[in-house]
CSV table of C-alpha atoms in Angstrom, one decimal:
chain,number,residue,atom,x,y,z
A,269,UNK,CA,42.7,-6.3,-12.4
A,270,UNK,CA,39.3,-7.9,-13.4
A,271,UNK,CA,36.5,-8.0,-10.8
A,272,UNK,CA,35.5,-12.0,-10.9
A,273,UNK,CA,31.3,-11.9,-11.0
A,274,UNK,CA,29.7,-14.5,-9.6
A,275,UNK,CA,26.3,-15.9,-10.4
A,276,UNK,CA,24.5,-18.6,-8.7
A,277,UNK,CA,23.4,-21.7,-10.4
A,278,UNK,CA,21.4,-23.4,-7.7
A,279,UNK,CA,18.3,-21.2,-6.4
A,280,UNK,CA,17.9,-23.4,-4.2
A,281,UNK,CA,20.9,-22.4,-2.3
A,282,UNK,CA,20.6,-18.9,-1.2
A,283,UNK,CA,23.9,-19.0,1.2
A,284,UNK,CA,25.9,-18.6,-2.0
A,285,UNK,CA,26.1,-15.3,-1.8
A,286,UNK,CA,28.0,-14.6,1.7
A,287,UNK,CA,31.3,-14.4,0.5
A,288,UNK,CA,31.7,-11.0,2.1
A,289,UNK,CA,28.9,-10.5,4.6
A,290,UNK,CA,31.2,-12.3,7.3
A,291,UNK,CA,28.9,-15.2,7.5
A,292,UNK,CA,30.8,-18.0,8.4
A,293,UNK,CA,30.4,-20.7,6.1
A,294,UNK,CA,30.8,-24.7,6.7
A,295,UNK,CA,34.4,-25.4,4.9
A,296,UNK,CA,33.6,-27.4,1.4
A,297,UNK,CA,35.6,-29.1,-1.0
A,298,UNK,CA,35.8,-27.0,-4.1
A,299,UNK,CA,35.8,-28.4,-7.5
A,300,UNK,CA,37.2,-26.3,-10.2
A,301,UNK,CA,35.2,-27.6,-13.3
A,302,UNK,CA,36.3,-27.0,-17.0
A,303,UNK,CA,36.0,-28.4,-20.3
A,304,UNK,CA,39.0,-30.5,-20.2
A,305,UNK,CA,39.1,-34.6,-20.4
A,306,UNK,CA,40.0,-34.4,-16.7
A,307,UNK,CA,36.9,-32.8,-16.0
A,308,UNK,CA,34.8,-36.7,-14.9
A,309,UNK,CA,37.9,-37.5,-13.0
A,310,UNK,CA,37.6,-34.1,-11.1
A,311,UNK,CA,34.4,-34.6,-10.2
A,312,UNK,CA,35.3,-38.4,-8.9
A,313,UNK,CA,38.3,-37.3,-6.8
A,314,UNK,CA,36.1,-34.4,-5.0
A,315,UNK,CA,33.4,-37.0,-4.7
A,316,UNK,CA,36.2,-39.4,-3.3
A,317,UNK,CA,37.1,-36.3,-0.9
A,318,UNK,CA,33.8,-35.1,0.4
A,319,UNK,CA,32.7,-38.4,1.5
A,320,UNK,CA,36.2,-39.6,3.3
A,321,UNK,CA,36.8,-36.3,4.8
A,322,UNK,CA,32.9,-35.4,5.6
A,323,UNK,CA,32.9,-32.4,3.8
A,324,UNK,CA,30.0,-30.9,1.3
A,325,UNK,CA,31.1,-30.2,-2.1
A,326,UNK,CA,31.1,-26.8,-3.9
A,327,UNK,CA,31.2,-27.1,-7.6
A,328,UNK,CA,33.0,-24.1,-9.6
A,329,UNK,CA,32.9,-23.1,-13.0
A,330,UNK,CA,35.1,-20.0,-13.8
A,331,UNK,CA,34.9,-18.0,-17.0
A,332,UNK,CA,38.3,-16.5,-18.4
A,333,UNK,CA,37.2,-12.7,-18.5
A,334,UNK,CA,40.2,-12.4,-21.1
A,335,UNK,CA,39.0,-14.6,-23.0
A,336,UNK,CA,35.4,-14.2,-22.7
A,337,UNK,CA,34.5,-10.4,-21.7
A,338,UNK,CA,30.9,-9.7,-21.1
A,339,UNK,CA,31.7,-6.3,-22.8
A,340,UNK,CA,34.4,-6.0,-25.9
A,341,UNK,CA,36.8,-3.2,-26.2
A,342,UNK,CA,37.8,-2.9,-29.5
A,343,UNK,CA,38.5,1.2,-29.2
A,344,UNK,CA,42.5,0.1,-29.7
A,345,UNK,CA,41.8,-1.7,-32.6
A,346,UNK,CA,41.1,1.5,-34.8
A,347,UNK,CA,43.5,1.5,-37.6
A,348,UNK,CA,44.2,0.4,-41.4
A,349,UNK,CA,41.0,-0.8,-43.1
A,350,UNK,CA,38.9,-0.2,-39.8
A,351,UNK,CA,35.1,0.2,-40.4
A,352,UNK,CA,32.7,1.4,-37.6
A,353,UNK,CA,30.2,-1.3,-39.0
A,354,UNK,CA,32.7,-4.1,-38.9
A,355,UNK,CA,33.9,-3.7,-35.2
A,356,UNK,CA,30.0,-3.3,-33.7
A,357,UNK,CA,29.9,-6.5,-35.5
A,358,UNK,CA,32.8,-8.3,-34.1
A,359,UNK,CA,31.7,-6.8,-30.6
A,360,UNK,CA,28.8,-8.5,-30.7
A,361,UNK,CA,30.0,-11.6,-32.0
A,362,UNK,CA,32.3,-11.6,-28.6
A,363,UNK,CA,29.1,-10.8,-26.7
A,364,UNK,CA,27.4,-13.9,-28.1
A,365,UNK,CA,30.1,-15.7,-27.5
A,366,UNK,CA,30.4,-14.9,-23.5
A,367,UNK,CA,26.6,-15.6,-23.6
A,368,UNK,CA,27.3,-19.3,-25.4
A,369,UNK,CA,30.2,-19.7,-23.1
A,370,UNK,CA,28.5,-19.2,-19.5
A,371,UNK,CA,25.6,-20.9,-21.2
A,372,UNK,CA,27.9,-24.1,-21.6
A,373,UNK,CA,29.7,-23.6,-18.3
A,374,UNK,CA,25.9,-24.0,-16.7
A,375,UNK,CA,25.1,-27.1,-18.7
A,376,UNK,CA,28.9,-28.6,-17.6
A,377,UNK,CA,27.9,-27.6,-13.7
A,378,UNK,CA,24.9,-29.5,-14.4
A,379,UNK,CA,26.2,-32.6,-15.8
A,380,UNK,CA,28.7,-32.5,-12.7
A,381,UNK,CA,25.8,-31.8,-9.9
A,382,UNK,CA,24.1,-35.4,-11.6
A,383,UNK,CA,27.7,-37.1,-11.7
A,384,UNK,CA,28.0,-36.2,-8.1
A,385,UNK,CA,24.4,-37.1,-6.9
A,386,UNK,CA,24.4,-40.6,-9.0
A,387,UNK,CA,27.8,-41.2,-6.7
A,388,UNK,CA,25.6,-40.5,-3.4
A,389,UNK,CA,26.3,-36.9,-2.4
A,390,UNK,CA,23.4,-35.0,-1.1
A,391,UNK,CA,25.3,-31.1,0.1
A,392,UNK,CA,26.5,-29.6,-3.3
A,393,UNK,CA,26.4,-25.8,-4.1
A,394,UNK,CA,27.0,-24.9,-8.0
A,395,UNK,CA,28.6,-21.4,-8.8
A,396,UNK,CA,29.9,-19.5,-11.6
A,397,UNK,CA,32.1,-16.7,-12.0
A,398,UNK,CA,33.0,-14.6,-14.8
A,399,UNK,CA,36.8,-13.2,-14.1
A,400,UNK,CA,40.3,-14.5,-13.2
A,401,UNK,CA,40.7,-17.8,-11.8
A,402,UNK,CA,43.1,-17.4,-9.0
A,403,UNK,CA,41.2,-14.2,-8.0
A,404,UNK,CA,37.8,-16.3,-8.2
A,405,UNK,CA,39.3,-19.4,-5.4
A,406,UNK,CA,41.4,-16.9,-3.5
A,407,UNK,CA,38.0,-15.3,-3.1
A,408,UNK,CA,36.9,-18.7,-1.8
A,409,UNK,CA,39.9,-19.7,0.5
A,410,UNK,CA,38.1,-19.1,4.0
A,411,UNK,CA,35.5,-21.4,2.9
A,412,UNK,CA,37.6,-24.1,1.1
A,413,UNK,CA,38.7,-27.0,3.0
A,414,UNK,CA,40.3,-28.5,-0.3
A,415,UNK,CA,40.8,-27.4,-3.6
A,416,UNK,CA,40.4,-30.1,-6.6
A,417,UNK,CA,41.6,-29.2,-10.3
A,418,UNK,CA,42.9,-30.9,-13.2
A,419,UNK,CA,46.5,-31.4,-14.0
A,420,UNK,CA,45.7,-30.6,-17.6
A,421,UNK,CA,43.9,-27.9,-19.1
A,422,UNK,CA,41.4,-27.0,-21.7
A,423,UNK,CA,43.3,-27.0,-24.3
A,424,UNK,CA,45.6,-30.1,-23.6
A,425,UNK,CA,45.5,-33.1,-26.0
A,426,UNK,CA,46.5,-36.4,-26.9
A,427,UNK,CA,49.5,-34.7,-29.0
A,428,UNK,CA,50.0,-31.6,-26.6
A,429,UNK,CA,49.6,-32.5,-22.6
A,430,UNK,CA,50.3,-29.8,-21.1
A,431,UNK,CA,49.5,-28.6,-17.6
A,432,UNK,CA,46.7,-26.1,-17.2
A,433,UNK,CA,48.4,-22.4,-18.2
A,434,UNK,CA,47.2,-20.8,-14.9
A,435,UNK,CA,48.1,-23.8,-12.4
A,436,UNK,CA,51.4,-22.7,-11.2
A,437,UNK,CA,49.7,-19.1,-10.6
A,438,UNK,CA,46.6,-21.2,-8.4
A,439,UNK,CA,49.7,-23.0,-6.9
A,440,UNK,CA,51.6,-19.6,-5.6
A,441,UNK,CA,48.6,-17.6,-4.8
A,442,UNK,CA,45.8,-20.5,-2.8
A,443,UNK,CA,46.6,-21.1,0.9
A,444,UNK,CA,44.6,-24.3,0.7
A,445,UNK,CA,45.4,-27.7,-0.2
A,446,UNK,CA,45.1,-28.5,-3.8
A,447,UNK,CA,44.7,-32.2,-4.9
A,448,UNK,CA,45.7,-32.1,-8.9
A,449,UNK,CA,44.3,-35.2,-10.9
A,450,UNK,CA,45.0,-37.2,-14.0
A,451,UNK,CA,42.3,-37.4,-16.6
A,452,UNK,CA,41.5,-40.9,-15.1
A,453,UNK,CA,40.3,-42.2,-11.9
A,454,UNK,CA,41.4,-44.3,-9.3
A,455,UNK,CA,40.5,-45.0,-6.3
A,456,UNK,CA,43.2,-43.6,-3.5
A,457,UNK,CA,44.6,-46.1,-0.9
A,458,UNK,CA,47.9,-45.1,0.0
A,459,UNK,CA,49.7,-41.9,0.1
A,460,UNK,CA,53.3,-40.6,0.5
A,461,UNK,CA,54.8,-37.5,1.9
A,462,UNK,CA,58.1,-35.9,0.1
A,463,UNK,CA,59.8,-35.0,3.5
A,464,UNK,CA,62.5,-32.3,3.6
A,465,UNK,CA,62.6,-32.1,7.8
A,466,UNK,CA,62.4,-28.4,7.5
A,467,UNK,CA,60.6,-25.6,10.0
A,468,UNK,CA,58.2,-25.4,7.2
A,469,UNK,CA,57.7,-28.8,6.4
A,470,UNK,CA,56.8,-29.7,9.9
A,471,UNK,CA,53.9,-27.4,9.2
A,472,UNK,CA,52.7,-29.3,6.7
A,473,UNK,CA,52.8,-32.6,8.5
A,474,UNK,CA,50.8,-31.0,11.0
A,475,UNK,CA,48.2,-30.0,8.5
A,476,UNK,CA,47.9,-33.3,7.7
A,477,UNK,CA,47.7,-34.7,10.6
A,478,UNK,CA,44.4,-32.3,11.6
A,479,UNK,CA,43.0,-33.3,8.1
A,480,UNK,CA,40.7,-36.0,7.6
A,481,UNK,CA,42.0,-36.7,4.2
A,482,UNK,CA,44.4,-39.3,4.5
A,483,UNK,CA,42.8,-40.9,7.2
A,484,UNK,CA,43.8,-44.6,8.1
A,485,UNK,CA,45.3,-44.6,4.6
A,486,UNK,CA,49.0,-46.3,4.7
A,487,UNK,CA,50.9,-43.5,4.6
A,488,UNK,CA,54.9,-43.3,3.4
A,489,UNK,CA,57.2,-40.5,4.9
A,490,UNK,CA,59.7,-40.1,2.3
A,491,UNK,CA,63.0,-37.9,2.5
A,492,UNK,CA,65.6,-37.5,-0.5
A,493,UNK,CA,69.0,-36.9,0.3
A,494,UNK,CA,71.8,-38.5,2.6
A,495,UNK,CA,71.2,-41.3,5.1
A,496,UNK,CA,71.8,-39.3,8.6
A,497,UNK,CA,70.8,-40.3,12.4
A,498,UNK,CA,69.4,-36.5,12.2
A,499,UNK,CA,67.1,-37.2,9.3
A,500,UNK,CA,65.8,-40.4,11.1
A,501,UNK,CA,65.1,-38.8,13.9
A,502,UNK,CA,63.0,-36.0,11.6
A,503,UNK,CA,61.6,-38.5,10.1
A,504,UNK,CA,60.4,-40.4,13.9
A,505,UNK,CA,59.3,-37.1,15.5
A,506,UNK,CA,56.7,-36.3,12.0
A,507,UNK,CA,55.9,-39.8,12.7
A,508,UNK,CA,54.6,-39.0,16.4
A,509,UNK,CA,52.7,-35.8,14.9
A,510,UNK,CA,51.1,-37.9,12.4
A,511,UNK,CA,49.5,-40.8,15.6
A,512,UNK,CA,45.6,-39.6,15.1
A,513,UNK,CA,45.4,-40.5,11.8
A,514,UNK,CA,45.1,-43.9,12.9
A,515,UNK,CA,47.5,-44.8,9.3
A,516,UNK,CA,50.3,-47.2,9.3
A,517,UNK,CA,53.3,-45.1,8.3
A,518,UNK,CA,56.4,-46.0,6.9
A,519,UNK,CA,60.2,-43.9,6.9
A,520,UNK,CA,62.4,-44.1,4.1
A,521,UNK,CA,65.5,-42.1,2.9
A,522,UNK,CA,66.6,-42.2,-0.6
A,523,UNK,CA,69.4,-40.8,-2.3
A,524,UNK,CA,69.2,-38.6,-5.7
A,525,UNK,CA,68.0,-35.8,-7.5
A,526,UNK,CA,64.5,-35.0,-5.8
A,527,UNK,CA,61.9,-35.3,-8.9
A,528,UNK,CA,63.1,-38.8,-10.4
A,529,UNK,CA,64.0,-40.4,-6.9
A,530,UNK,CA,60.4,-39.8,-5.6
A,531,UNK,CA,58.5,-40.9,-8.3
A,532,UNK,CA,60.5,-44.0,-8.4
A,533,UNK,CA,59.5,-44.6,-4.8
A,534,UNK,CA,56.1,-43.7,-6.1
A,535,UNK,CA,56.1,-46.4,-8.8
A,536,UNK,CA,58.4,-49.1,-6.3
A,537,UNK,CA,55.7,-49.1,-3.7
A,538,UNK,CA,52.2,-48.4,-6.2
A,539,UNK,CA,51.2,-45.2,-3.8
A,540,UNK,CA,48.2,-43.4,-5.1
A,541,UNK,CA,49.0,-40.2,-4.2
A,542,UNK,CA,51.9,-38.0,-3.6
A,543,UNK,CA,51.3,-35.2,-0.9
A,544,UNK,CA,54.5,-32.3,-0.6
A,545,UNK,CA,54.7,-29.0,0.0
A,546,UNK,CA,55.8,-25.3,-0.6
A,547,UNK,CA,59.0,-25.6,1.8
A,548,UNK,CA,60.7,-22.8,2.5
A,549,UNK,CA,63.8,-22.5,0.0
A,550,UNK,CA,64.7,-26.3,-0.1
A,551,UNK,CA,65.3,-28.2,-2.6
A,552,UNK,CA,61.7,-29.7,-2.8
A,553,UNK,CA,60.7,-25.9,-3.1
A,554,UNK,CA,63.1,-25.2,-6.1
A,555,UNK,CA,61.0,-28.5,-7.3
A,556,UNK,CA,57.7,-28.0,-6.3
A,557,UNK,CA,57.6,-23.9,-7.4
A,558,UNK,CA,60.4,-23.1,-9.9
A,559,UNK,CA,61.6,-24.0,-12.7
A,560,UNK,CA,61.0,-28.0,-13.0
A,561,UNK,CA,56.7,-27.3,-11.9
A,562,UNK,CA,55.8,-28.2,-15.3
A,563,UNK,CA,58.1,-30.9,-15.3
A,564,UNK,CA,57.1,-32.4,-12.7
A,565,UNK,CA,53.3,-31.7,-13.0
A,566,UNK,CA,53.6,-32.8,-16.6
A,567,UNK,CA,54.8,-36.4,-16.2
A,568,UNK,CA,52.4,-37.2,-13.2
A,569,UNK,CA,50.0,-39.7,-13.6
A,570,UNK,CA,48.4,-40.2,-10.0
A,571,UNK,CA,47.1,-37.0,-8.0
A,572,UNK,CA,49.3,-34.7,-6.1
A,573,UNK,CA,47.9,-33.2,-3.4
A,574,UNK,CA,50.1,-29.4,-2.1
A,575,UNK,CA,50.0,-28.8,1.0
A,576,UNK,CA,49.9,-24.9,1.8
């Protein structure tokens, strides 16, 4: 397992470092920058964030240890045509190429710190870690309020969109919510809730009813499956829980399989963002974390925000 490293790119923030002094820390919004084309659009929706929910913004650049070790192993590589001379040389080419690599992720931190500042945010802390990304925000959970990350990675493009290889690992493994985004932004002012009516998902309507994120924004409780007098009355009591946001809330029930009927209610009404949640073993589980993730993930073209 590799140990993330973490340096700090702001000196002027020396409270970077109390990750495991048990200083308690003021929660932040966490903005997981890369060198993807949603990278602008992350920094936006955090922006978007930190200022509706009051909350300082912490921006993150993490460097894939796999990818880019700070020291090259090349000891298993001894074989057919192997020269001492040639695998110093390809060990420090890797070195260099950490070096260039961290050196960019500085620069991208940089560019992200003036993209946040011209948007009139004051409270931003920049860090970088060298290591594995879900290890690197796990690290981070008990001073994340929200997590913000692309929907597609790196190495997406025009031909190839794909969603980021390590999302569905972020997904499993952060107990904070996560709002995904498109490469482009938009301004959020509606939201919708996929709505299952389980123990678990009543847990997640209470975390969004003690977050300040979807505050009086109109907000649509949604539930796919058959039209019962028990779901209604689900659907009413998550209402009741959801009374301090101060949002006008609608109920619906819609029949069908869960990914095509939702976005269709998505699309029907123009919501901005779909909220849902790691439920149990429902059937918006087997959506949300299983085997149609990608699927799903893939053809999304306004933020999801996963409630954990």
């Amino acid at each position: 397992m590799t140990q993330a490293r973490e340096s700090n790119n702001d000196p002027g923030q020396n409270n970077n470092h109390n990750d495991h002094h048990g200083e308690v820390e003021m929660l932040r919004v966490v903005a997981c920058i890369d060198g993807s084309r949603a990278a602008p659009a992350v920094c936006d929706y955090a922006a978007w964030a930190s200022k509706h929910m009051e909350t300082p913004i912490t921006l993150l650049h993490v460097l894939d240890e796999e990818r880019y070790p700070t020291e090259p192993d090349l000891a298993g590589n001894i074989g057919l045509g192997s020269r001492e001379q040639l695998m110093d040389e390809l060990a420090e080419l890797d070195r260099k190429r950490s070096k260039l690599a961290l050196e960019h992720g500085h620069h991208m931190l940089d560019e992200a710190e003036d993209r946040m500042k011209r948007l009139g945010l004051e409270d931003i802390i920049k860090r970088q870690r060298h290591g594995d990304l879900t290890e690197s925000l796990v690290a981070l959970e008990n001073q994340t309020r929200l997590l913000v990350m692309g929907l597609h990675g790196e190495s997406s493009s025009d031909r190839d969109v794909h969603v980021g290889s390590q999302l569905e690992t972020v997904i499993r493994s952060v107990h904070r919510p996560i709002l995904l985004v498109p490469d482009e932004y938009q301004q959020p002012k509606s939201a919708m809730l996929a709505f299952d009516g389980s123990a678990t998902a009543f847990k997640g309507v209470e975390l969004l009813a003690g977050s300040p994120v979807l505050k009086g924004m109109p907000i649509h409780l949604v539930m796919v499956g058959a039209d019962t007098n028990d779901r209604w009355e689900q659907l009413r009591k998550a209402e009741k829980m959801l009374g301090d946001l101060d949002a006008e809330i609608t109920l619906a029930i819609r029949a069908g399989d869960v990914e095509p009927t939702l976005h269709a209610y998505q699309e029907e009404h123009d919501i901005d963002i779909l909220v849902m949640g790691a439920y149990g073993h429902s059937r918006i589980r087997q959506f949300l974390i299983g085997s149609t993730t990608t699927t799903m993930l893939k053809t999304a073209r306004k933020p999801l925000v996963i409630l954990r």
